[in-house]
mmCIF file of C-alpha atoms in Angstrom:
data_model
loop_
_atom_site.group_PDB
_atom_site.id
_atom_site.type_symbol
_atom_site.label_atom_id
_atom_site.label_comp_id
_atom_site.label_asym_id
_atom_site.label_seq_id
_atom_site.Cartn_x
_atom_site.Cartn_y
_atom_site.Cartn_z
ATOM 1 C CA MET A 195 -21.053 6.535 25.920
ATOM 2 C CA LYS A 196 -22.575 7.797 22.685
ATOM 3 C CA LYS A 197 -21.645 5.636 19.743
ATOM 4 C CA LEU A 198 -20.519 6.931 16.356
ATOM 5 C CA SER A 199 -23.231 6.271 13.751
ATOM 6 C CA VAL A 200 -21.607 4.610 10.757
ATOM 7 C CA GLY A 201 -22.729 3.710 7.243
ATOM 8 C CA ILE A 202 -21.043 1.157 4.984
ATOM 9 C CA ILE A 203 -20.953 1.759 1.218
ATOM 10 C CA GLY A 204 -19.897 -1.371 -0.671
ATOM 11 C CA LEU A 205 -20.621 -4.847 0.671
ATOM 12 C CA GLY A 206 -18.601 -7.142 -1.553
ATOM 13 C CA ASN A 207 -15.895 -9.386 -0.176
ATOM 14 C CA ARG A 208 -13.935 -6.509 1.375
ATOM 15 C CA GLY A 209 -16.801 -4.457 2.767
ATOM 16 C CA TYR A 210 -18.690 -7.436 4.164
ATOM 17 C CA GLY A 211 -15.487 -8.785 5.707
ATOM 18 C CA LEU A 212 -14.783 -5.477 7.459
ATOM 19 C CA LEU A 213 -18.347 -5.379 8.708
ATOM 20 C CA LYS A 214 -18.355 -8.956 9.999
ATOM 21 C CA ASP A 215 -14.876 -9.209 11.494
ATOM 22 C CA ALA A 216 -14.334 -5.702 12.818
ATOM 23 C CA ILE A 217 -16.902 -2.911 12.577
ATOM 24 C CA LEU A 218 -19.856 -4.732 14.156
ATOM 25 C CA ARG A 219 -17.613 -5.828 17.026
ATOM 26 C CA MET A 220 -16.353 -2.356 17.897
ATOM 27 C CA PRO A 221 -17.971 -0.927 21.030
ATOM 28 C CA SER A 222 -17.583 2.706 19.934
ATOM 29 C CA VAL A 223 -19.646 2.485 16.720
ATOM 30 C CA LYS A 224 -23.175 1.628 15.631
ATOM 31 C CA VAL A 225 -23.895 0.643 12.029
ATOM 32 C CA THR A 226 -27.044 2.540 11.108
ATOM 33 C CA ALA A 227 -27.106 2.081 7.318
ATOM 34 C CA VAL A 228 -25.588 -0.145 4.643
ATOM 35 C CA CYS A 229 -25.448 0.175 0.879
ATOM 36 C CA ASP A 230 -24.505 -1.823 -2.192
ATOM 37 C CA VAL A 231 -25.715 -1.857 -5.787
ATOM 38 C CA TYR A 232 -26.817 -5.476 -5.245
ATOM 39 C CA GLU A 233 -29.862 -6.009 -3.036
ATOM 40 C CA ASP A 234 -28.821 -9.442 -1.812
ATOM 41 C CA ARG A 235 -25.618 -8.029 -0.361
ATOM 42 C CA CYS A 236 -27.577 -5.321 1.462
ATOM 43 C CA GLU A 237 -30.019 -7.850 2.875
ATOM 44 C CA GLU A 238 -27.214 -10.124 4.073
ATOM 45 C CA ALA A 239 -25.401 -7.214 5.749
ATOM 46 C CA ALA A 240 -28.608 -6.097 7.468
ATOM 47 C CA ARG A 241 -29.263 -9.647 8.653
ATOM 48 C CA LEU A 242 -25.707 -9.958 9.990
ATOM 49 C CA THR A 243 -26.015 -6.665 11.869
ATOM 50 C CA GLU A 244 -29.265 -7.808 13.466
ATOM 51 C CA GLU A 245 -27.666 -11.121 14.426
ATOM 52 C CA LEU A 246 -24.540 -9.612 16.011
ATOM 53 C CA CYS A 247 -25.842 -6.294 17.355
ATOM 54 C CA GLY A 248 -29.577 -6.679 17.854
ATOM 55 C CA HIS A 249 -30.720 -3.937 15.510
ATOM 56 C CA THR A 250 -31.463 -3.790 11.793
ATOM 57 C CA PRO A 251 -29.782 -0.987 9.834
ATOM 58 C CA ALA A 252 -31.472 0.824 6.986
ATOM 59 C CA TRP A 253 -30.295 -0.355 3.591
ATOM 60 C CA THR A 254 -30.328 1.052 0.089
ATOM 61 C CA THR A 255 -28.844 0.420 -3.338
ATOM 62 C CA ASP A 256 -28.236 4.160 -3.870
ATOM 63 C CA TYR A 257 -25.332 5.574 -1.862
ATOM 64 C CA ARG A 258 -26.766 9.088 -2.180
ATOM 65 C CA GLU A 259 -29.753 8.004 -0.099
ATOM 66 C CA LEU A 260 -27.360 6.799 2.592
ATOM 67 C CA LEU A 261 -25.432 10.094 2.508
ATOM 68 C CA ALA A 262 -28.711 12.010 2.955
ATOM 69 C CA ARG A 263 -29.572 10.242 6.208
ATOM 70 C CA LYS A 264 -29.397 12.141 9.500
ATOM 71 C CA ASP A 265 -28.249 9.047 11.400
ATOM 72 C CA VAL A 266 -24.953 8.632 9.505
ATOM 73 C CA GLU A 267 -21.977 10.540 10.931
ATOM 74 C CA ALA A 268 -19.211 8.569 9.196
ATOM 75 C CA VAL A 269 -18.963 6.201 6.259
ATOM 76 C CA VAL A 270 -16.617 3.406 5.277
ATOM 77 C CA VAL A 271 -16.246 3.448 1.491
ATOM 78 C CA SER A 272 -15.447 -0.085 0.335
ATOM 79 C CA CYS A 273 -17.118 -0.265 -3.074
ATOM 80 C CA ALA A 274 -15.463 -0.917 -6.459
ATOM 81 C CA TRP A 275 -12.177 0.873 -7.202
ATOM 82 C CA GLU A 276 -13.766 3.191 -9.763
ATOM 83 C CA SER A 277 -16.215 4.585 -7.192
ATOM 84 C CA HIS A 278 -13.923 5.150 -4.205
ATOM 85 C CA ILE A 279 -12.977 8.758 -4.892
ATOM 86 C CA PRO A 280 -16.305 10.009 -6.339
ATOM 87 C CA VAL A 281 -18.235 8.570 -3.382
ATOM 88 C CA ALA A 282 -15.698 9.911 -0.876
ATOM 89 C CA VAL A 283 -15.936 13.388 -2.419
ATOM 90 C CA GLU A 284 -19.733 13.420 -2.170
ATOM 91 C CA ALA A 285 -19.588 12.180 1.411
ATOM 92 C CA MET A 286 -17.211 14.980 2.421
ATOM 93 C CA GLN A 287 -19.460 17.490 0.686
ATOM 94 C CA ALA A 288 -22.330 16.146 2.800
ATOM 95 C CA GLY A 289 -20.259 16.711 5.947
ATOM 96 C CA ILE A 290 -19.885 12.995 6.655
ATOM 97 C CA ALA A 291 -16.502 11.735 7.859
ATOM 98 C CA VAL A 292 -14.901 9.336 5.360
ATOM 99 C CA GLY A 293 -12.822 6.226 5.820
ATOM 100 C CA MET A 294 -11.915 5.203 2.261
ATOM 101 C CA GLU A 295 -10.635 1.789 1.285
ATOM 102 C CA VAL A 296 -7.546 1.351 -0.873
ATOM 103 C CA GLY A 297 -6.993 1.084 -4.609
ATOM 104 C CA GLY A 298 -5.428 3.116 -7.380
ATOM 105 C CA ALA A 299 -6.635 6.345 -8.972
ATOM 106 C CA TYR A 300 -7.815 6.511 -12.572
ATOM 107 C CA SER A 301 -6.534 10.024 -13.185
ATOM 108 C CA ILE A 302 -4.552 12.755 -11.486
ATOM 109 C CA ARG A 303 -7.662 14.953 -11.677
ATOM 110 C CA GLN A 304 -9.418 12.473 -9.372
ATOM 111 C CA CYS A 305 -6.696 12.873 -6.762
ATOM 112 C CA TRP A 306 -7.007 16.661 -6.884
ATOM 113 C CA ASP A 307 -10.782 16.289 -6.534
ATOM 114 C CA LEU A 308 -10.219 14.366 -3.320
ATOM 115 C CA VAL A 309 -7.764 16.903 -1.887
ATOM 116 C CA GLU A 310 -9.865 19.895 -2.914
ATOM 117 C CA ALA A 311 -13.037 18.402 -1.391
ATOM 118 C CA TYR A 312 -11.225 17.946 1.900
ATOM 119 C CA GLU A 313 -9.710 21.421 1.874
ATOM 120 C CA ARG A 314 -13.039 22.989 0.929
ATOM 121 C CA THR A 315 -15.142 21.180 3.538
ATOM 122 C CA GLY A 316 -12.718 20.295 6.354
ATOM 123 C CA THR A 317 -14.576 17.008 6.724
ATOM 124 C CA PRO A 318 -12.498 14.293 8.431
ATOM 125 C CA PHE A 319 -10.940 11.857 5.952
ATOM 126 C CA MET A 320 -8.792 8.785 6.493
ATOM 127 C CA PHE A 321 -7.275 6.445 3.933
ATOM 128 C CA LEU A 322 -7.815 2.931 5.269
ATOM 129 C CA GLU A 323 -4.434 1.484 4.312
ATOM 130 C CA ASN A 324 -4.348 -1.403 6.773
ATOM 131 C CA CYS A 325 -0.747 -2.382 5.966
ATOM 132 C CA CYS A 326 0.444 0.790 7.686
ATOM 133 C CA TYR A 327 -0.618 -1.063 10.837
ATOM 134 C CA GLY A 328 1.101 -4.378 10.077
ATOM 135 C CA ARG A 329 3.188 -5.664 12.951
ATOM 136 C CA ARG A 330 6.440 -5.912 10.984
ATOM 137 C CA GLU A 331 5.843 -2.651 9.152
ATOM 138 C CA LEU A 332 5.387 -0.847 12.457
ATOM 139 C CA MET A 333 8.355 -2.606 14.042
ATOM 140 C CA ALA A 334 10.551 -1.504 11.131
ATOM 141 C CA LEU A 335 9.195 2.039 11.448
ATOM 142 C CA ASN A 336 10.047 1.995 15.154
ATOM 143 C CA MET A 337 13.572 0.719 14.445
ATOM 144 C CA VAL A 338 14.089 3.403 11.778
ATOM 145 C CA ARG A 339 12.907 6.112 14.165
ATOM 146 C CA GLN A 340 15.407 4.850 16.766
ATOM 147 C CA GLY A 341 18.250 4.988 14.242
ATOM 148 C CA LEU A 342 19.022 1.270 14.082
ATOM 149 C CA PHE A 343 19.141 1.225 10.285
ATOM 150 C CA GLY A 344 21.042 4.500 9.970
ATOM 151 C CA GLU A 345 20.085 6.667 7.014
ATOM 152 C CA VAL A 346 17.467 4.896 4.911
ATOM 153 C CA VAL A 347 18.359 5.198 1.223
ATOM 154 C CA HIS A 348 16.132 2.631 -0.475
ATOM 155 C CA CYS A 349 12.912 0.730 0.172
ATOM 156 C CA ARG A 350 11.046 -1.802 -1.843
ATOM 157 C CA GLY A 351 7.711 -3.510 -1.638
ATOM 158 C CA GLY A 352 5.245 -5.392 -3.732
ATOM 159 C CA TYR A 353 1.784 -6.725 -4.071
ATOM 160 C CA MET A 354 2.532 -10.302 -5.001
ATOM 161 C CA HIS A 355 -0.677 -12.256 -4.731
ATOM 162 C CA ASP A 356 -2.021 -14.961 -7.022
ATOM 163 C CA LEU A 357 -5.379 -13.456 -7.990
ATOM 164 C CA ARG A 358 -5.995 -15.467 -11.147
ATOM 165 C CA GLU A 359 -9.123 -17.166 -9.790
ATOM 166 C CA GLU A 360 -10.558 -13.904 -8.478
ATOM 167 C CA VAL A 361 -9.919 -12.122 -11.769
ATOM 168 C CA GLY A 362 -11.042 -15.052 -13.912
ATOM 169 C CA THR A 363 -14.360 -15.495 -12.089
ATOM 170 C CA GLY A 364 -15.038 -11.777 -11.917
ATOM 171 C CA LEU A 365 -18.404 -12.011 -13.668
ATOM 172 C CA GLU A 366 -19.655 -14.767 -11.392
ATOM 173 C CA LYS A 367 -18.337 -13.070 -8.259
ATOM 174 C CA ARG A 368 -19.340 -9.585 -9.414
ATOM 175 C CA HIS A 369 -15.787 -8.415 -8.876
ATOM 176 C CA TYR A 370 -14.288 -5.237 -10.342
ATOM 177 C CA ARG A 371 -10.786 -6.627 -10.924
ATOM 178 C CA LEU A 372 -11.811 -8.456 -14.121
ATOM 179 C CA ARG A 373 -12.750 -5.309 -16.051
ATOM 180 C CA ASN A 374 -9.660 -3.494 -14.790
ATOM 181 C CA TYR A 375 -7.328 -6.290 -15.886
ATOM 182 C CA LYS A 376 -8.986 -6.433 -19.306
ATOM 183 C CA PHE A 377 -8.572 -2.753 -20.103
ATOM 184 C CA ARG A 378 -5.735 -1.274 -18.021
ATOM 185 C CA ASN A 379 -1.991 -1.874 -17.755
ATOM 186 C CA ALA A 380 -0.666 -0.247 -14.593
ATOM 187 C CA GLU A 381 0.651 -0.648 -11.081
ATOM 188 C CA ASN A 382 -2.983 -1.074 -10.154
ATOM 189 C CA TYR A 383 -2.662 -1.715 -6.398
ATOM 190 C CA PRO A 384 0.293 0.257 -5.055
ATOM 191 C CA THR A 385 -0.688 1.336 -1.570
ATOM 192 C CA HIS A 386 -0.251 -1.848 0.478
ATOM 193 C CA GLU A 387 3.474 -1.657 -0.082
ATOM 194 C CA LEU A 388 3.864 2.076 -0.601
ATOM 195 C CA GLY A 389 1.934 3.189 2.489
ATOM 196 C CA PRO A 390 4.327 1.803 5.124
ATOM 197 C CA ILE A 391 7.322 2.892 3.016
ATOM 198 C CA ALA A 392 5.948 6.426 2.750
ATOM 199 C CA LYS A 393 5.640 6.612 6.527
ATOM 200 C CA ILE A 394 9.261 5.486 6.917
ATOM 201 C CA LEU A 395 10.506 8.036 4.355
ATOM 202 C CA HIS A 396 8.439 10.932 5.781
ATOM 203 C CA ILE A 397 6.542 11.398 2.517
ATOM 204 C CA ASN A 398 4.456 14.604 2.715
ATOM 205 C CA HIS A 399 6.247 15.495 5.961
ATOM 206 C CA GLY A 400 9.730 16.718 5.021
ATOM 207 C CA ASN A 401 10.001 14.571 1.887
ATOM 208 C CA ARG A 402 8.018 13.847 -1.241
ATOM 209 C CA MET A 403 8.012 11.641 -4.324
ATOM 210 C CA LEU A 404 9.323 13.437 -7.411
ATOM 211 C CA THR A 405 9.245 11.134 -10.439
ATOM 212 C CA LEU A 406 8.553 7.541 -11.387
ATOM 213 C CA THR A 407 9.165 5.179 -14.239
ATOM 214 C CA SER A 408 7.232 1.945 -14.827
ATOM 215 C CA MET A 409 7.661 -1.064 -17.073
ATOM 216 C CA ALA A 410 5.300 -4.005 -17.528
ATOM 217 C CA SER A 411 5.955 -7.516 -18.793
ATOM 218 C CA ARG A 412 3.674 -9.043 -21.376
ATOM 219 C CA ALA A 413 0.295 -10.418 -20.248
ATOM 220 C CA GLU A 414 0.276 -14.221 -20.444
ATOM 221 C CA GLY A 415 -0.706 -15.443 -16.974
ATOM 222 C CA MET A 416 -4.464 -15.031 -17.239
ATOM 223 C CA HIS A 417 -4.636 -16.545 -20.731
ATOM 224 C CA ALA A 418 -2.701 -19.640 -19.624
ATOM 225 C CA PHE A 419 -4.836 -19.896 -16.496
ATOM 226 C CA ALA A 420 -8.091 -19.630 -18.434
ATOM 227 C CA LYS A 421 -7.085 -22.332 -20.917
ATOM 228 C CA GLU A 422 -6.021 -24.743 -18.166
ATOM 229 C CA ARG A 423 -8.560 -24.094 -15.409
ATOM 230 C CA HIS A 424 -11.648 -22.788 -17.238
ATOM 231 C CA PRO A 425 -11.533 -24.181 -20.797
ATOM 232 C CA GLU A 426 -15.331 -24.269 -20.902
ATOM 233 C CA ASN A 427 -15.459 -20.475 -20.503
ATOM 234 C CA GLU A 428 -14.870 -19.477 -24.103
ATOM 235 C CA SER A 429 -15.282 -15.782 -23.396
ATOM 236 C CA LEU A 430 -12.543 -15.859 -20.740
ATOM 237 C CA VAL A 431 -10.224 -17.995 -22.883
ATOM 238 C CA GLN A 432 -10.575 -15.541 -25.763
ATOM 239 C CA THR A 433 -10.081 -12.427 -23.628
ATOM 240 C CA ARG A 434 -7.003 -10.367 -24.389
ATOM 241 C CA PHE A 435 -5.876 -8.993 -21.038
ATOM 242 C CA ALA A 436 -4.105 -5.647 -21.017
ATOM 243 C CA GLN A 437 -2.610 -5.964 -17.534
ATOM 244 C CA GLY A 438 1.028 -7.055 -17.635
ATOM 245 C CA ASP A 439 1.883 -10.001 -15.403
ATOM 246 C CA VAL A 440 4.725 -8.182 -13.635
ATOM 247 C CA VAL A 441 4.968 -4.406 -13.287
ATOM 248 C CA ASN A 442 8.032 -2.705 -11.791
ATOM 249 C CA THR A 443 7.876 0.948 -10.756
ATOM 250 C CA ILE A 444 10.864 2.975 -9.546
ATOM 251 C CA ILE A 445 10.201 6.200 -7.654
ATOM 252 C CA LYS A 446 12.732 8.944 -6.865
ATOM 253 C CA CYS A 447 12.210 11.073 -3.748
ATOM 254 C CA ALA A 448 13.210 14.640 -2.956
ATOM 255 C CA GLY A 449 15.472 13.344 -0.178
ATOM 256 C CA GLY A 450 17.386 11.220 -2.686
ATOM 257 C CA GLU A 451 15.824 7.896 -1.664
ATOM 258 C CA THR A 452 14.495 5.412 -4.200
ATOM 259 C CA ILE A 453 11.483 3.113 -3.951
ATOM 260 C CA LEU A 454 10.905 -0.048 -5.999
ATOM 261 C CA LEU A 455 7.321 -1.341 -6.257
ATOM 262 C CA THR A 456 6.419 -4.650 -7.899
ATOM 263 C CA LEU A 457 2.960 -5.865 -8.912
ATOM 264 C CA ASN A 458 2.668 -9.613 -9.573
ATOM 265 C CA THR A 459 -0.900 -10.928 -9.386
ATOM 266 C CA THR A 460 -1.473 -13.097 -12.466
ATOM 267 C CA LEU A 461 1.259 -15.707 -12.077
ATOM 268 C CA PRO A 462 1.429 -18.660 -9.651
ATOM 269 C CA ARG A 463 3.269 -17.763 -6.453
ATOM 270 C CA PHE A 464 3.111 -17.457 -2.667
ATOM 271 C CA TYR A 465 1.743 -14.242 -1.163
ATOM 272 C CA SER A 466 4.252 -11.511 -0.314
ATOM 273 C CA ARG A 467 4.428 -7.754 0.110
ATOM 274 C CA ASP A 468 8.249 -7.887 -0.119
ATOM 275 C CA PHE A 469 8.516 -5.057 2.423
ATOM 276 C CA THR A 470 12.207 -4.110 2.626
ATOM 277 C CA VAL A 471 14.071 -1.212 4.248
ATOM 278 C CA CYS A 472 17.740 -0.574 3.408
ATOM 279 C CA GLY A 473 19.862 1.821 5.462
ATOM 280 C CA THR A 474 23.484 2.662 6.137
ATOM 281 C CA LYS A 475 23.538 0.649 9.377
ATOM 282 C CA GLY A 476 21.177 -2.215 8.628
ATOM 283 C CA MET A 477 18.027 -3.474 6.984
ATOM 284 C CA TYR A 478 14.799 -5.405 7.327
ATOM 285 C CA GLU A 479 13.527 -7.830 4.668
ATOM 286 C CA GLU A 480 10.025 -9.287 4.867
ATOM 287 C CA GLU A 481 10.437 -12.237 2.503
ATOM 288 C CA ASN A 482 12.807 -13.925 4.972
ATOM 289 C CA ASP A 483 11.563 -11.938 7.991
ATOM 290 C CA THR A 484 15.156 -10.946 8.659
ATOM 291 C CA VAL A 485 16.886 -8.046 10.393
ATOM 292 C CA PHE A 486 20.549 -7.344 9.589
ATOM 293 C CA LEU A 487 22.518 -4.867 11.698
ATOM 294 C CA ASP A 488 25.974 -3.722 10.653
ATOM 295 C CA GLY A 489 28.829 -5.108 12.753
ATOM 296 C CA LYS A 490 26.746 -7.795 14.444
ATOM 297 C CA TYR A 491 27.912 -10.669 12.233
ATOM 298 C CA THR A 492 31.292 -11.954 11.115
ATOM 299 C CA GLU A 493 32.122 -12.303 7.444
ATOM 300 C CA GLU A 494 31.634 -16.068 7.704
ATOM 301 C CA GLU A 495 28.222 -15.593 9.314
ATOM 302 C CA GLU A 496 27.168 -13.198 6.582
ATOM 303 C CA PHE A 497 27.771 -15.936 4.013
ATOM 304 C CA ASP A 498 25.820 -18.428 6.151
ATOM 305 C CA PHE A 499 22.825 -16.119 5.950
ATOM 306 C CA ARG A 500 20.074 -18.756 5.712
ATOM 307 C CA LYS A 501 20.508 -19.734 9.347
ATOM 308 C CA TYR A 502 19.434 -16.205 10.306
ATOM 309 C CA TRP A 503 16.236 -16.148 8.255
ATOM 310 C CA GLY A 504 13.327 -15.427 10.558
ATOM 311 C CA ASN A 505 15.480 -13.691 13.167
ATOM 312 C CA ALA A 506 13.140 -10.672 13.311
ATOM 313 C CA LYS A 507 11.298 -12.453 16.112
ATOM 314 C CA GLU A 508 14.337 -11.848 18.309
ATOM 315 C CA TYR A 509 13.725 -8.098 18.030
ATOM 316 C CA GLU A 510 10.017 -8.102 18.877
ATOM 317 C CA GLU A 511 10.278 -7.685 22.642
ATOM 318 C CA GLU A 512 12.441 -4.588 22.389
ATOM 319 C CA TYR A 513 11.299 -3.025 19.120
ATOM 320 C CA ASP A 514 7.639 -3.916 18.554
ATOM 321 C CA HIS A 515 5.808 -0.648 18.023
ATOM 322 C CA PRO A 516 3.817 0.545 21.078
ATOM 323 C CA ILE A 517 0.595 0.123 19.079
ATOM 324 C CA TRP A 518 1.316 -3.581 18.736
ATOM 325 C CA LYS A 519 2.571 -4.049 22.280
ATOM 326 C CA ASP A 520 -0.762 -2.734 23.541
ATOM 327 C CA PHE A 521 -2.710 -4.709 20.931
ATOM 328 C CA LEU A 522 -1.025 -7.977 21.926
ATOM 329 C CA ASN A 523 -1.719 -7.304 25.597
ATOM 330 C CA ASP A 524 -5.381 -6.509 24.956
ATOM 331 C CA GLY A 525 -5.915 -9.333 22.453
ATOM 332 C CA VAL A 526 -5.573 -9.180 18.665
ATOM 333 C CA LEU A 527 -8.906 -8.729 16.888
ATOM 334 C CA GLY A 528 -10.153 -8.366 13.330
ATOM 335 C CA GLY A 529 -9.100 -9.623 9.923
ATOM 336 C CA HIS A 530 -5.716 -9.630 8.186
ATOM 337 C CA GLY A 531 -3.907 -10.431 11.400
ATOM 338 C CA GLY A 532 -5.360 -7.455 13.251
ATOM 339 C CA MET A 533 -4.456 -4.758 10.712
ATOM 340 C CA ASP A 534 -8.096 -4.139 9.782
ATOM 341 C CA TRP A 535 -9.077 -3.569 13.395
ATOM 342 C CA LEU A 536 -6.218 -1.142 14.013
ATOM 343 C CA VAL A 537 -6.796 1.000 10.940
ATOM 344 C CA LEU A 538 -10.555 1.195 11.516
ATOM 345 C CA ARG A 539 -10.075 1.940 15.207
ATOM 346 C CA ALA A 540 -7.687 4.761 14.300
ATOM 347 C CA PHE A 541 -10.288 6.241 11.923
ATOM 348 C CA PHE A 542 -13.245 6.000 14.294
ATOM 349 C CA ASP A 543 -11.246 7.255 17.289
ATOM 350 C CA SER A 544 -9.980 10.229 15.269
ATOM 351 C CA VAL A 545 -13.536 11.217 14.344
ATOM 352 C CA ILE A 546 -14.893 10.708 17.864
ATOM 353 C CA GLU A 547 -12.007 12.603 19.486
ATOM 354 C CA LYS A 548 -11.956 15.300 16.773
ATOM 355 C CA ARG A 549 -8.255 14.933 16.024
ATOM 356 C CA PRO A 550 -6.428 14.652 12.668
ATOM 357 C CA CYS A 551 -6.557 11.267 10.958
ATOM 358 C CA PRO A 552 -3.100 9.620 10.885
ATOM 359 C CA VAL A 553 -3.348 8.529 7.223
ATOM 360 C CA ASP A 554 -4.787 11.607 5.598
ATOM 361 C CA VAL A 555 -6.109 12.867 2.291
ATOM 362 C CA TYR A 556 -2.646 13.919 1.087
ATOM 363 C CA ASP A 557 -1.379 10.395 1.731
ATOM 364 C CA ALA A 558 -4.327 8.999 -0.209
ATOM 365 C CA ALA A 559 -3.765 11.257 -3.214
ATOM 366 C CA SER A 560 0.022 10.758 -3.254
ATOM 367 C CA TRP A 561 -0.169 6.985 -3.002
ATOM 368 C CA MET A 562 -3.166 6.400 -5.275
ATOM 369 C CA CYS A 563 -1.816 8.602 -8.073
ATOM 370 C CA ILE A 564 0.938 6.042 -8.662
ATOM 371 C CA THR A 565 -1.564 3.916 -10.591
ATOM 372 C CA ALA A 566 -2.468 6.638 -13.087
ATOM 373 C CA LEU A 567 1.170 7.725 -13.452
ATOM 374 C CA SER A 568 2.432 4.184 -13.954
ATOM 375 C CA GLU A 569 -0.184 3.616 -16.643
ATOM 376 C CA GLU A 570 1.137 6.674 -18.456
ATOM 377 C CA SER A 571 4.783 5.679 -18.042
ATOM 378 C CA ILE A 572 4.163 2.124 -19.290
ATOM 379 C CA ALA A 573 2.287 3.433 -22.325
ATOM 380 C CA LEU A 574 5.291 5.661 -23.093
ATOM 381 C CA GLY A 575 7.786 2.821 -22.901
ATOM 382 C CA GLY A 576 8.970 3.539 -19.369
ATOM 383 C CA GLN A 577 9.357 7.294 -19.731
ATOM 384 C CA PRO A 578 9.755 9.142 -16.412
ATOM 385 C CA VAL A 579 6.706 11.112 -15.298
ATOM 386 C CA ALA A 580 6.397 13.697 -12.518
ATOM 387 C CA VAL A 581 4.533 12.984 -9.289
ATOM 388 C CA PRO A 582 2.356 15.981 -8.349
ATOM 389 C CA ASP A 583 2.758 17.721 -5.015
ATOM 390 C CA PHE A 584 -0.759 17.444 -3.620
ATOM 391 C CA THR A 585 0.286 19.386 -0.510
ATOM 392 C CA ASN A 586 1.163 22.483 -2.572
ATOM 393 C CA GLY A 587 4.436 22.886 -0.723
ATOM 394 C CA MET A 588 3.160 22.075 2.761
ATOM 395 C CA TRP A 589 5.300 18.915 2.796
ATOM 396 C CA MET A 590 8.373 21.006 3.605
ATOM 397 C CA ASN A 591 7.169 21.911 7.093
ATOM 398 C CA SER A 592 4.195 19.664 7.759
ATOM 399 C CA GLU A 593 4.272 17.924 11.148
ATOM 400 C CA GLU A 594 4.041 14.147 10.895
ATOM 401 C CA PRO A 595 1.033 12.661 12.731
ATOM 402 C CA GLU A 596 1.481 9.685 15.016
ATOM 403 C CA LEU A 597 -0.105 6.484 13.822
#
């Protein structure tokens, strides 16, 4: 079987992790070239490929050299946030299939650039939102599709992850989050939570997001962290961070549903994506891993709710999504509990089999634009702003692809 020739652009923590834990272990692909602006990262990725696969890929610090190669049919774009869309656009223009890692857009113009490049070239594109392939997210999607929650009217989600050390040591770790947190105040990482919600609410396929409003708390978490944990780093201690500690964004959909997104990455806390689906017949809530179905519990039991926390496990056998039933039978692979493997496999298989990617360019533009729009809304004191229709009306009759 001919393997898909793949290049990797961006070999920091995310790109190298995808390479090591998933891509190099996939039988359908061959990594032929790797790229990063730092030579040591390129050399380490080339060495790892030789160690695991028995061949040494070409490497370069200029992504345009990688895109010019004849032995690259698809690329995984996992570089810094600022470069995701520009690199993806150039790759599509070169006729190279793109799997683009997540992040937020810096402008609405960027999102249109992405959509227009795809529509102009027809080059395969997939947004690598791994949380769309989370086990609970897919189980909830399956339950919604089977009508167990009735009519879904509200969803919420968050990116709640203590990233103070990652942000604070950004210079040492050569990490892009530091500069973003210094200069921007936005819902800067919306797609982990929004992606699975968008699939549940049929966004871009019979529904769309209309408007949003965002508010941010003051920024104190990083300053307190720097003073306590890195007092010797005078530059960090003196930095005035723009990024609010907690950002709440409310989105209104054409179907009448609402979505609440919360960003909380500079305060001490446990990790959570707060994935929650609320319908007329029941709900799922990630924080307690709990399913509630109307009529199943007495009034007394409803008040004794803590004893039912974690009951979602009872629904796995019947309602796990077919993707996960097969994955569990075959053996879970890859990072982030298997989500990385599933999203990458979906991308590579779509390219190899010449079928539409299940998380497409319109999803990418619609989800990533939330960052730029939230930044505008926050700057205007929470004023509502319109969410563009990147499908230009196609959402009204666009068939929803299977994950």
